[in-house]
Amino acid sequence: MVSYSNYSYEPSLSRRESAGKRGIEDFPVTEVVVAKLREMADDVEWLRNRLLNKDVTSQVINTSFFTYKEYLERESVDLIVTSPPYLNNYHYNRNTRPHLYWLGFVEGPKDMRPLEQNNFGKFWQTVRDLDLLDLGFSLPNTDLEECLQALRKLNPEKKVYGGNGWANYAAAYFNDCFKFAQGIEYALTPGGTALVVIGNSILQGILIPTDYYFAKIAESIGLELVEIHVPRTNRVGNSIIKSNVRVAKAKKSHHLYEAVVEIKKC
Ligand SMILES: C[S@@+](CC[C@H](N)C(=O)[O-])C[C@H]1O[C@@H](n2cnc3c(N)ncnc32)[C@H](O)[C@@H]1O
């Protein structure tokens, strides 16, 4: 719906007018909505046909993943398919504001705060001016700590826009990756599988292989890494890369990709 509203992704949500685009005065909204509803109905029917005669129930739990213990028994999940936020400072709450209001999940700015606080990873804007936000765990046999230290030392003259702020942001992200891996370990049945879609990242020109570090974090708490699949390279839409100063810094040899980290609990 944003595509035919007077908002636009630039890549962050802003008014079309502020981005120099002409306003949309009229649009066949009903046709688009009806076509989408038909598509959704087809999907529901597709699924129903495959589940015929099977005793299946489903439940949507509208809360943060980090509250999993309130809803899941230990070792009760055979398969987890999921995709946490990437390390790209994509501001889900800000960018999905229209959806949140339209769907009645928020009524005013104060309702946004819990979403921001419970988000997987912190938003860079909220940690960039902290003196030091560090990893809360250690990951032996990897260079994660060195990588964050190198990032921390970059561009001190840029103050909060320099490496230290991005290192704080990355450390907070990996701290949540650690909690996330613990949740996976808690929930999976022995022999169960988790498929975690995660994209790598480039911060201040430094390549951060989040998929690899996440896999190592999972291994460090006793999960087994089966494989890191890379079905898609040259990812698009990374808000960090798109913003002017950082483009020049991202080395040509670095590329963005999306990986599926396949993890098993023995
Ligand atoms: C990479 S996207 C995955 C989107 C998903 N594959 C889909 O098609 O909707 C990450 C999603 O995680 C959500 N998210 C962020 N923090 C979360 C949390 N603590 N618990 C559950 N979901 C969270 C974001 O709002 C975003 O929708």
XYZ file of C-alpha atoms in Angstrom, residues 8 35 41-42 53 69 73 99 104 107 120 134 138 142 149 168 179 185 191 200 226 239 242 247 254 260 263:
27
model
C 7.934 6.270 -0.301
C -6.092 -8.831 -6.257
C -7.100 -16.813 -0.543
C -5.316 -18.969 -3.173
C -7.337 -35.044 6.674
C 9.858 -19.507 27.564
C 8.024 -26.143 26.444
C 1.178 -0.905 8.536
C -4.299 -1.359 14.795
C -2.309 4.011 18.279
C 16.245 -8.061 17.956
C 30.658 -4.714 24.323
C 33.174 -14.809 24.296
C 36.932 -16.801 15.881
C 37.875 -3.883 17.965
C 28.393 -0.753 19.819
C 20.194 -15.109 23.172
C 18.699 -24.700 21.726
C 17.269 -34.247 16.145
C 26.001 -10.481 6.015
C 25.017 -28.722 9.358
C 20.241 0.817 3.975
C 22.965 2.847 0.129
C 29.183 3.364 -0.357
C 33.102 -7.347 -0.495
C 20.533 -20.002 5.328
C 21.509 -25.979 12.528
